[in-house]
Coordinates of C-alpha atoms and ligand atoms in Angstrom, one line a residue:
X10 CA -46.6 -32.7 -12.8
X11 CA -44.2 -33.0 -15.9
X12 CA -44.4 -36.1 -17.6
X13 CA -40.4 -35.1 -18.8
X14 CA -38.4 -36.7 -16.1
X15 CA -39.0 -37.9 -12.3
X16 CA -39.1 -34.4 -10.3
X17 CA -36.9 -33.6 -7.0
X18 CA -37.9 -30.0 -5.7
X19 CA -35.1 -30.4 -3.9
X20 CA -33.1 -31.9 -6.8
X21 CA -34.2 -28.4 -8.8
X22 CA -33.7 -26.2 -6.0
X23 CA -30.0 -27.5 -5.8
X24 CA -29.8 -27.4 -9.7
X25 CA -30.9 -24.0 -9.4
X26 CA -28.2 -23.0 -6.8
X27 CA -25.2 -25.4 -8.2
X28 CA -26.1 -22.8 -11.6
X29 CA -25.5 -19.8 -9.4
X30 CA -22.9 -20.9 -7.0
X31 CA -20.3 -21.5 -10.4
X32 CA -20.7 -17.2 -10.7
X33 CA -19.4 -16.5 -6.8
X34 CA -15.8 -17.2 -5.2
X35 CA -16.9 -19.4 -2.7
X36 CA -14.9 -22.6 -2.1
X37 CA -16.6 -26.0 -2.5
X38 CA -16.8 -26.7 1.1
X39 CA -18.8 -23.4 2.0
X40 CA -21.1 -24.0 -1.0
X41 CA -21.8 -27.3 -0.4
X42 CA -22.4 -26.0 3.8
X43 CA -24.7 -23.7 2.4
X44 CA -26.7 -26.1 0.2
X45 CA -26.9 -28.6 2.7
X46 CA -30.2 -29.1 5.1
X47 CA -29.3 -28.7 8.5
X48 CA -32.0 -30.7 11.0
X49 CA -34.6 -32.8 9.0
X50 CA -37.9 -33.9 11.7
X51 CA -39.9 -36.0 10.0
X52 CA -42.3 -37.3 12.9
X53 CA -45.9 -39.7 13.1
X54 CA -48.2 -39.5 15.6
X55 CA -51.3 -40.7 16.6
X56 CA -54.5 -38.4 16.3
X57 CA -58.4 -39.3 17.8
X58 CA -61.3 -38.3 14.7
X59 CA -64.1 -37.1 15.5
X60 CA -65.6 -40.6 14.2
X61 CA -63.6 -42.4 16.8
X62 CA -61.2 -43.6 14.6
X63 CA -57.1 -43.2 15.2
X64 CA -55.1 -41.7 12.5
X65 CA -51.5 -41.7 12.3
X66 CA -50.4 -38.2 10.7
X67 CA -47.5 -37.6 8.7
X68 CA -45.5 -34.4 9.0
X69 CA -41.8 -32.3 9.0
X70 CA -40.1 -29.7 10.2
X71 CA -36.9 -29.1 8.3
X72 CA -34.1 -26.4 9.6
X73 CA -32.1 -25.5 6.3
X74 CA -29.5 -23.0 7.9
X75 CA -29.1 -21.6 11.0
X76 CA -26.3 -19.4 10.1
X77 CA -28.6 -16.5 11.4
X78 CA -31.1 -17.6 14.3
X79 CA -33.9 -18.6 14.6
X80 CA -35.0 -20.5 11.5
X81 CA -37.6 -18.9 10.2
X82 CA -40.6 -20.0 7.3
X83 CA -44.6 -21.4 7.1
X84 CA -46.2 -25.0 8.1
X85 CA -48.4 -26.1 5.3
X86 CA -51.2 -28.4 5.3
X87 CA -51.1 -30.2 1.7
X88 CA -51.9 -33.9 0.3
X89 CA -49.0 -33.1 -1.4
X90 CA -46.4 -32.9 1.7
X91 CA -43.5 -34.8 1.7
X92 CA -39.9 -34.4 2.8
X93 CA -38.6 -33.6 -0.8
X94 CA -40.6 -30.6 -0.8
X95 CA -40.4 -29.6 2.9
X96 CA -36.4 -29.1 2.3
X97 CA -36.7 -27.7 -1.1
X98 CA -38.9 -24.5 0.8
X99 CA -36.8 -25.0 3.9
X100 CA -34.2 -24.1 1.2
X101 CA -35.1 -21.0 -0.6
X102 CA -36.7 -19.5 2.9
X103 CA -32.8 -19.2 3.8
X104 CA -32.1 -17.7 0.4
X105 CA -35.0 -15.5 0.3
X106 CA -34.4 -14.3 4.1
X107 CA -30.8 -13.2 3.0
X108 CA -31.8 -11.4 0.2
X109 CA -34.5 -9.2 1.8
X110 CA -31.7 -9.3 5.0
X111 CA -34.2 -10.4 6.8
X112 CA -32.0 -12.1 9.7
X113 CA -33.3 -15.5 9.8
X114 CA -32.2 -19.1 8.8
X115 CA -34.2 -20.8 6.7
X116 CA -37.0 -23.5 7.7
X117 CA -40.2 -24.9 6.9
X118 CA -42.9 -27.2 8.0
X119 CA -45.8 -29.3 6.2
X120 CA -48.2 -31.7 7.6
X121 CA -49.7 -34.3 5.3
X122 CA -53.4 -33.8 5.2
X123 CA -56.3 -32.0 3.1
X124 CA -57.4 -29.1 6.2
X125 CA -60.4 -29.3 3.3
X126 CA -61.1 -33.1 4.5
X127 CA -61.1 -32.8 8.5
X128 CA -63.5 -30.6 11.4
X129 CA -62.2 -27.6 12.9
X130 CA -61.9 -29.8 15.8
X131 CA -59.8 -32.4 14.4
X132 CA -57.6 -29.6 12.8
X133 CA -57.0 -28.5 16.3
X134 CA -55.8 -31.0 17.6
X135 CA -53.7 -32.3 14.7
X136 CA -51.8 -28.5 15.3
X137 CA -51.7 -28.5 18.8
X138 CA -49.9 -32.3 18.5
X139 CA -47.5 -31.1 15.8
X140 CA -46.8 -28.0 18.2
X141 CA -46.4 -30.1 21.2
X142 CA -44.2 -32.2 18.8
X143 CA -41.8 -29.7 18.6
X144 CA -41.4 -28.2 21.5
X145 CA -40.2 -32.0 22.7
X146 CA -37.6 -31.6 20.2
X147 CA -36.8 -28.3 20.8
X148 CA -37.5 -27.6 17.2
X149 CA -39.7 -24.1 18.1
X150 CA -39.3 -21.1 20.1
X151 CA -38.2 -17.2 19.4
X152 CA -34.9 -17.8 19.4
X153 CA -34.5 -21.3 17.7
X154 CA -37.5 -21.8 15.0
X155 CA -40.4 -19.3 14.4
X156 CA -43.3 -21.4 11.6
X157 CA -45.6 -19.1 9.8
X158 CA -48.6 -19.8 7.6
X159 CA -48.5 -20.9 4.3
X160 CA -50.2 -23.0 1.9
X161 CA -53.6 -24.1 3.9
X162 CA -52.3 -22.4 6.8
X163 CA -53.8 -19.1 8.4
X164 CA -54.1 -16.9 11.8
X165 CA -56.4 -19.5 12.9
X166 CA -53.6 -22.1 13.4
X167 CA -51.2 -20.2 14.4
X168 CA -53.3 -19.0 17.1
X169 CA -53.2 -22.6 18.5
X170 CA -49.9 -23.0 18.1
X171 CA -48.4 -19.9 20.5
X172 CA -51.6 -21.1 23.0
X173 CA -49.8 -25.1 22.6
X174 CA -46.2 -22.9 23.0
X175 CA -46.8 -20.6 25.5
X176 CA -49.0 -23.1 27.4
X177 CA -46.2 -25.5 27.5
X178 CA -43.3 -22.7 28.5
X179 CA -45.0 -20.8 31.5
X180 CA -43.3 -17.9 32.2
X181 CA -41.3 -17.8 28.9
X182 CA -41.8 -13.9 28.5
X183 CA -41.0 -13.5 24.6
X184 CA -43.9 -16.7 24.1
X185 CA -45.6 -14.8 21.5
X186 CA -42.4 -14.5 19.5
X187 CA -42.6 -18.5 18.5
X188 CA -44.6 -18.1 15.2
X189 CA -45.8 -15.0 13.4
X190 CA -48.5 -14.4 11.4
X191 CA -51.3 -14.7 14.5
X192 CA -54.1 -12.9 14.7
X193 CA -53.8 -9.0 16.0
X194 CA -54.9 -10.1 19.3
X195 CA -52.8 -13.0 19.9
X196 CA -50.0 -10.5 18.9
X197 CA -50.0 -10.0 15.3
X198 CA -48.7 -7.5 13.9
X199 CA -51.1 -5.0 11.1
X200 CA -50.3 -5.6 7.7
X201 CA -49.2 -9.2 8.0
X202 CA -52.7 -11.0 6.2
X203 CA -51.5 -8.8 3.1
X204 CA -47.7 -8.8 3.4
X205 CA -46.9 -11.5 0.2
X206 CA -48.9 -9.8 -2.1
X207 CA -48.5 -6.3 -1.8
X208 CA -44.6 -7.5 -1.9
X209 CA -45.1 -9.3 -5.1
X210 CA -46.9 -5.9 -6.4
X211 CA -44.2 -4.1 -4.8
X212 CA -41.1 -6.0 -6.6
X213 CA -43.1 -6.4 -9.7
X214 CA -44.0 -2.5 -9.8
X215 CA -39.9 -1.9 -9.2
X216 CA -38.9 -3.8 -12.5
X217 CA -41.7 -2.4 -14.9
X218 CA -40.2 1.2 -13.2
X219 CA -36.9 0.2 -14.9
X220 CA -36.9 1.8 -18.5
X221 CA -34.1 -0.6 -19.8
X222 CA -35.8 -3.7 -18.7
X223 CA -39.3 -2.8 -20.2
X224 CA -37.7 -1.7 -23.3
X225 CA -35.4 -5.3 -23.5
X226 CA -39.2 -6.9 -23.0
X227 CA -40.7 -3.9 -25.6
X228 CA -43.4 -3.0 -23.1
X229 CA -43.4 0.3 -21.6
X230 CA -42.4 1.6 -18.2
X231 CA -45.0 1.6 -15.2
X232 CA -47.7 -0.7 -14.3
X233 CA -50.3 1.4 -15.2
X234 CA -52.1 -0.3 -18.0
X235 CA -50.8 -3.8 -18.2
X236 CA -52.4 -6.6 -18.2
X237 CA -52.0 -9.6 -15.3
X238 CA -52.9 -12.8 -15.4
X239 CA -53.2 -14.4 -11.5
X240 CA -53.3 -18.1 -11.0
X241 CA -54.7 -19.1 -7.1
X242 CA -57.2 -16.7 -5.9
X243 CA -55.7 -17.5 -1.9
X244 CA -54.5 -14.8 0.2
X245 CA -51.3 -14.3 -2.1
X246 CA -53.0 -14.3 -5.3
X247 CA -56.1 -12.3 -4.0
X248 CA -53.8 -9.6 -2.8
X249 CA -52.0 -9.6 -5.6
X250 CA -54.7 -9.0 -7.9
X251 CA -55.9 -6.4 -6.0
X252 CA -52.8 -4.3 -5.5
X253 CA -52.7 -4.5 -9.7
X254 CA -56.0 -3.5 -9.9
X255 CA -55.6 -1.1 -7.3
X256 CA -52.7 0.7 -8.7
X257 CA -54.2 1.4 -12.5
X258 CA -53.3 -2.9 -13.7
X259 CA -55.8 -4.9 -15.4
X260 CA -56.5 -8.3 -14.3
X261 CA -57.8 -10.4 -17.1
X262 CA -58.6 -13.4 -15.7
X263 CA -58.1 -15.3 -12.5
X264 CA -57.7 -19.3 -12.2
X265 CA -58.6 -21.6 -9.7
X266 CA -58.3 -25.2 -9.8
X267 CA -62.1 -25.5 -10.3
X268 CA -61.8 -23.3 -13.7
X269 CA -60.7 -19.9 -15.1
X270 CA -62.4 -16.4 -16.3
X271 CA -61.6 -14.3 -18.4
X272 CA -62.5 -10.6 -19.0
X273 CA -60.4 -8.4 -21.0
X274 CA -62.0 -5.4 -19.1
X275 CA -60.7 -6.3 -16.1
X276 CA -61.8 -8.7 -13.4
X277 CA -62.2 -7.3 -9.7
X278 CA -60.8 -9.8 -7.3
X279 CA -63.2 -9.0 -4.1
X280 CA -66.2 -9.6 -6.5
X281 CA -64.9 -12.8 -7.6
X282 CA -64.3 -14.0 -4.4
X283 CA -67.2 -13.3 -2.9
X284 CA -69.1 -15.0 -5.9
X285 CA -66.5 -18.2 -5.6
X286 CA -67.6 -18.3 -1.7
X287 CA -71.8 -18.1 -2.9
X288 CA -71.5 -20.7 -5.9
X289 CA -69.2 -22.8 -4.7
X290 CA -67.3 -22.0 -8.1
X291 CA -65.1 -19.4 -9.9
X292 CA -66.9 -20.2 -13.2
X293 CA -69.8 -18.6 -14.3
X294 CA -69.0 -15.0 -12.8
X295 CA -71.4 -11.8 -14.6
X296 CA -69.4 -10.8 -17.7
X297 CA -67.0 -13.4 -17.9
X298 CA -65.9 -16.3 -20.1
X299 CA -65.5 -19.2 -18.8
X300 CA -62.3 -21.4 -19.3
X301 CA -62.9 -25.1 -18.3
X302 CA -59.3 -26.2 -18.2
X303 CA -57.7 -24.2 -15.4
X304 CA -54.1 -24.4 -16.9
X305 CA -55.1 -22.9 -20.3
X306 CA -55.5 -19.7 -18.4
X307 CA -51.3 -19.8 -17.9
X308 CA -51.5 -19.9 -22.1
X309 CA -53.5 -16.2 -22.6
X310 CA -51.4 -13.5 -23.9
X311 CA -50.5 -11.0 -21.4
X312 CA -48.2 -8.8 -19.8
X313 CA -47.6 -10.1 -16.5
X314 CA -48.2 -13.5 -15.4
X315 CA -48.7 -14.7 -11.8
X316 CA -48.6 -18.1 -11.0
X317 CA -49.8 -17.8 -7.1
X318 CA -50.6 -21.4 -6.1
X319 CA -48.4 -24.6 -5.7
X320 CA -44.8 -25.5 -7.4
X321 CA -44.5 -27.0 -10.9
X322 CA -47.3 -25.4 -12.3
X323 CA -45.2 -24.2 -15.5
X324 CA -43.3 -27.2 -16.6
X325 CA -41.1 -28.6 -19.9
X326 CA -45.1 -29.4 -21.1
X327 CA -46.3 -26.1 -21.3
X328 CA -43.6 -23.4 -20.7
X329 CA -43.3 -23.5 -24.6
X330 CA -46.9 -22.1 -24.9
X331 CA -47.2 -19.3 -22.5
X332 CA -47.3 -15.8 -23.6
X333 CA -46.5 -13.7 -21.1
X334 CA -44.2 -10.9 -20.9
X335 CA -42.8 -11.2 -17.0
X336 CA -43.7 -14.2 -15.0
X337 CA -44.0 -12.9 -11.1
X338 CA -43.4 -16.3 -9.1
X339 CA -45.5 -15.5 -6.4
X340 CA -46.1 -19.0 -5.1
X341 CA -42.6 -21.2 -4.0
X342 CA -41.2 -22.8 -6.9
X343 CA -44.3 -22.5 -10.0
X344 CA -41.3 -23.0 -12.5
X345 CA -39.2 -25.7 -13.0
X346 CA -35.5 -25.4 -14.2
X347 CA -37.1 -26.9 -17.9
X348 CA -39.2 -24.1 -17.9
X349 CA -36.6 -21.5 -16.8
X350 CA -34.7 -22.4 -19.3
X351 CA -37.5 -22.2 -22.1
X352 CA -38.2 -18.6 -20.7
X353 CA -34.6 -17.7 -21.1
X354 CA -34.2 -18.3 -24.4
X355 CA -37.6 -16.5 -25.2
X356 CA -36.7 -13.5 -23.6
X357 CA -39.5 -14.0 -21.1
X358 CA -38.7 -12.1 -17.7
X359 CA -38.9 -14.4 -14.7
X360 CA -38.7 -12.6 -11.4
X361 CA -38.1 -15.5 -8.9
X362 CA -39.9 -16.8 -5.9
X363 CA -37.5 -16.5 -3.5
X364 CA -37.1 -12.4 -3.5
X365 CA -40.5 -12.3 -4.8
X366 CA -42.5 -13.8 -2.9
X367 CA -40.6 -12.4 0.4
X368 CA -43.2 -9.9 1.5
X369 CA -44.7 -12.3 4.2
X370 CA -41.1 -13.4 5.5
X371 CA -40.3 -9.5 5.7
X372 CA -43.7 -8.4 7.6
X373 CA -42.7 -11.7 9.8
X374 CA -39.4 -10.0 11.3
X375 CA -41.8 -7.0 12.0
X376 CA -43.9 -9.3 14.2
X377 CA -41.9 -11.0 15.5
X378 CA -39.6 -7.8 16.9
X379 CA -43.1 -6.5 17.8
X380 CA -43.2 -9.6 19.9
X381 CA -39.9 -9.5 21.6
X382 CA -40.4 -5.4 22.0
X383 CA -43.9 -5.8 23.3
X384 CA -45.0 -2.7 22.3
X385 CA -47.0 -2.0 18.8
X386 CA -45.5 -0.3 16.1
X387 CA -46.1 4.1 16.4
X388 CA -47.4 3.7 19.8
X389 CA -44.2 6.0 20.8
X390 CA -44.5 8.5 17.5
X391 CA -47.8 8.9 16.6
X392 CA -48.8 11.8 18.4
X393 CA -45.3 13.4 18.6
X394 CA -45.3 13.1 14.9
X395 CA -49.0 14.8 14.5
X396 CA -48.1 17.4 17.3
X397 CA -45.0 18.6 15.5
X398 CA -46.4 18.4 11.9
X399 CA -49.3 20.4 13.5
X400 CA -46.6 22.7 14.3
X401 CA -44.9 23.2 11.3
X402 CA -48.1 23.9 9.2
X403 CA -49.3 26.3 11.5
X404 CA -46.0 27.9 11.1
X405 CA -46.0 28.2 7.0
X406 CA -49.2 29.3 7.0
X407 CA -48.9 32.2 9.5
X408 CA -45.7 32.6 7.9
X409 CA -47.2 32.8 4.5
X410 CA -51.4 34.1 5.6
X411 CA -52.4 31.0 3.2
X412 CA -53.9 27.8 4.0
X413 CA -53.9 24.2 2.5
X414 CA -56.7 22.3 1.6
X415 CA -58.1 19.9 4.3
X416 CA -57.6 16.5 2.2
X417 CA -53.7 17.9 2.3
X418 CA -53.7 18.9 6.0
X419 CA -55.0 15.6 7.1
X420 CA -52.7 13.9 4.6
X421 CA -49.8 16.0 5.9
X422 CA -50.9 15.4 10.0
X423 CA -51.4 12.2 9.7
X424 CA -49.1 10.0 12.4
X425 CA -47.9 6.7 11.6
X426 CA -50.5 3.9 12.2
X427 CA -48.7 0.5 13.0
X428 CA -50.0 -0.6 9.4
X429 CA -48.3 2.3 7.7
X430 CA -44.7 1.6 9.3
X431 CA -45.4 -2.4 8.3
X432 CA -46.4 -1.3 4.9
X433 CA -43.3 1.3 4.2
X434 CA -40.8 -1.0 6.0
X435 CA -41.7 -3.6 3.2
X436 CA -42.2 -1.4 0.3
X437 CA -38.4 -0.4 1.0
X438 CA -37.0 -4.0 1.3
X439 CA -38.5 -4.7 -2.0
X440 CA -37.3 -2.0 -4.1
X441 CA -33.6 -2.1 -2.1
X442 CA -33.7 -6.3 -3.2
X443 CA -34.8 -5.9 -6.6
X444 CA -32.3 -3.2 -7.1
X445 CA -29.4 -5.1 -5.7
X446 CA -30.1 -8.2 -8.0
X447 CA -30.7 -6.5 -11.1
X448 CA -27.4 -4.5 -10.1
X449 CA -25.6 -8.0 -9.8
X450 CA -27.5 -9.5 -12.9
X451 CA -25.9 -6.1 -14.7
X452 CA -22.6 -6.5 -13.4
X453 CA -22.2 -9.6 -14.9
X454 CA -24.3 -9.7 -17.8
X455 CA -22.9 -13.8 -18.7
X456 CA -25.6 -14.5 -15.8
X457 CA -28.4 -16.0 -17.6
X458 CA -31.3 -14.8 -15.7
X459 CA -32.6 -13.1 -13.0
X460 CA -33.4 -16.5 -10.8
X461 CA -29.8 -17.1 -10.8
X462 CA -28.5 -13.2 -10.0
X463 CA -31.1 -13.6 -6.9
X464 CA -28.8 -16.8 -5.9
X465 CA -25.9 -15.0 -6.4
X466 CA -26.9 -12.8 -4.6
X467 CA -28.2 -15.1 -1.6
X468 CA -25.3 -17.3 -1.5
X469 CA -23.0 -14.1 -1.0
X470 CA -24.4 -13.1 1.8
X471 CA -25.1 -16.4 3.7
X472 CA -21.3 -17.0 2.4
X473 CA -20.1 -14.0 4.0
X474 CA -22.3 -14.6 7.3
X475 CA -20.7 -18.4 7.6
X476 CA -17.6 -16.8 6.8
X477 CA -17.8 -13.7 9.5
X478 CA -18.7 -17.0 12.3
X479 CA -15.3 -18.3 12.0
X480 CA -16.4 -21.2 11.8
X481 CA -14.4 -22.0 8.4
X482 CA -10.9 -20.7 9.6
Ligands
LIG22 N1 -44.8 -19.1 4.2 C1 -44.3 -17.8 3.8 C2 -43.2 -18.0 2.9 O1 -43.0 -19.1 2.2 C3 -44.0 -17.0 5.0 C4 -42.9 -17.5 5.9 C5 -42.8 -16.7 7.2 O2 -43.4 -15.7 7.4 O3 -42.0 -17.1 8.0 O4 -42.4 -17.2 2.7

């Protein structure tokens, strides 16, 4: 944490927003509606360890907006929980959800414990009590408030919580629908596990496409080539660094909070994983250096930098001393407004969290419509697709007496799979929200940075949807 002033997340998310609301026409009232956190559920209760013992557990459930419905965002399992923080993502869920028009509020949900510390068991229970929790309050369900994973969360508790839901609700026929991100067959949908990272690749990919933003940052266009630096090998910075890699990148070095490597060849994230999960460590992986202080790894010149773990990691301290060209915010508020403003003057591109990191929000609304549709995604197309491109090639090559290659007739049969429909539906609400910000951010070039053109561009539309209620005459 920054030893520069006392830090609100909150407080910074607001700062943020106040920054952003001056460039829109909304009236005071409205902006300070929007701002607001609507519901705030801060509960205790009382849960048996496996030692006998009785501990009471802290934890929140925080409804920011519910100018669209339901409230929508992750339940995190942290030491580091605390109401502060649970508004602050509550926050930019409802900003990030407009900006991918994704048609949620915004919400979020933390309970204050190390998952690291207790059994499976005890984690179990500790869910199923935080579920039961809110369903007393009313503070769940498909159409009021839909939790996700996040940070220390993962199909395994949400599993629990739609068994806790639905067993509480019989007969509730859209049960499945009250938290996304389950496993496939507890009504997942394919596609979800990888959703934030391949989005961060995705939005990242669609401003390195952009020849007069790479030339501004005197790097060249395309992500073929450049280097990345990924902090947080967890699901979002795994899948980051392997949609890079995958796509012609070079991954330099990975931290974790054990350590950092380095490899200016290239480090390949499965490997690293897997040796993390043997030795315990990240450090000491074949053909690596190792870097003992995790944070220096932020410090190594390179082209794209990915902070993919917890907020404040790039602060008044250190902003000064980082090199990289774009910082991809992959994690929920890595930057604070000291270091935004540090970055600004430098040049330094910082695409923000709250569009950024939006891939797992996106792939959310695809499960949860799976959910309410009951039926998976292509089950209806697939074969009429293959039947009638079968067709069609049959036709040109009669037509013509030639005949295509069988890597390009499978590639031009092939049906959509539910995970191709997930992946395309995402890959186009990242390029259509990048666009529209950097549209806004060119519009009105006074804008300082692209954080604040991704607020303008969030507290438009949640403006307008306030506005097209009636509730504000
Ligand atoms: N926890 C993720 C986020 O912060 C996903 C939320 C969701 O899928 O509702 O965006």
């Amino acid at each position: 944490m920054s030893n520069h002033q006392p830090y609100s997340f909150f407080h910074s998310v607001e700062r943020s927003f106040d920054k952003a609301a001056s460039f829109t026409k909304w009236e005071k009232g409205l902006l300070e509606q929007i701002k607001a956190c609507n519901s705030i559920y801060s509960m205790r209760f009382p849960v048996k360890m496996d030692d006998g013992r009785i501990e009471v557990i802290e934890a929140y459930r925080v409804q920011h907006s519910q100018h669209k419905s339901p409230c929508k965002g992750g339940i995190r399992f942290s030491d580091e929980v605390n109401q502060d923080e649970v508004m602050a993502l509550a926050s930019l869920m409802t900003y990030k959800c407009a900006i991918v028009n994704v048609p949620f509020g915004g919400g979020k949900g933390g309970i204050k414990i190390n998952p690291k510390k207790y059994s499976v068991y005890e984690l179990e229970k500790i869910t199923r009590r935080y579920t039961s929790e809110l369903v007393k309050k009313n503070f769940i369900g498909p159409g009021i408030d839909v939790p996700a994973p996040d940070y220390g969360t993962g199909e395994r508790e949400m599993s629990w919580i739609v068994d806790t839901y639905a067993s509480l609700k019989p007969g509730e026929i859209d049960a499945a629908g009250c938290v996304t991100g389950k496993p496939i067959t507890q009504g997942g949908v394919r596609g979800r596990k990888e959703a934030t990272g391949l989005g961060v690749f995705f939005g990242i990919r669609e401003v390195c496409n952009m020849p007069d933003v790479m030339a501004k940052l005197g790097l060249t266009t395309g992500v073929v080539g450049k280097t990345v630096i990924v902090q947080g090998l967890g699901n979002v910075g795994y899948h980051s660094a392997k949609f890079f890699r995958e796509h012609g990148s070079k991954v330099i070095a990975i931290a974790e909070y054990e350590g950092a490597i380095f490899n200016s060849n290239g480090l390949n994230e499965e490997e690293v994983f897997q040796h993390r999960k043997a030795t315990g460590s990240i450090l000491n992986f074949p053909g690596a250096t190792n870097i003992a202080k995790s944070t220096d790894a932020l410090e190594i010149e390179c082209d794209i930098l990915i902070p993919a773990a917890l907020e404040n990691v790039i602060n008044g301290d250190n902003a000064e001393r980082v090199k990289a060209k774009i910082i991809g915010e992959a994690a929920n508020g890595p930057l604070t407004p000291e270091a935004d403003e540090i970055f600004a003057k430098k040049g330094v591109l910082v695409v923000p969290d709250m569009y950024l990191n939006a891939g797992g929000v996106t792939v959310s609304y695809f499960e949860w419509l799976k959910n309410l549709s009951h039926v998976r995604y292509g089950r209806m197309e697939k074969r009429f697709t293959e039947n009638l491109n079968t067709h069609i090639l049959t036709q040109m090559e009669e037509l013509t007496g030639k005949k295509v290659s069988d890597v390009e007739r499978n590639f031009i049969l092939h049906g959509p799979e539910e995970v191709d429909l997930v992946h395309s539906g995402l890959e186009e609400s990242m390029i259509a929200a990048t666009r529209e910000i950097m549209a806004i951010w060119k519009e009105n070039p006074t804008i300082p940075d692209m954080r604040t053109a991704a607020y303008v561009c969030a507290i438009n539309k949640v403006g307008t949807s306030y506005t097209e209620l009636g509730i504000f005459p």
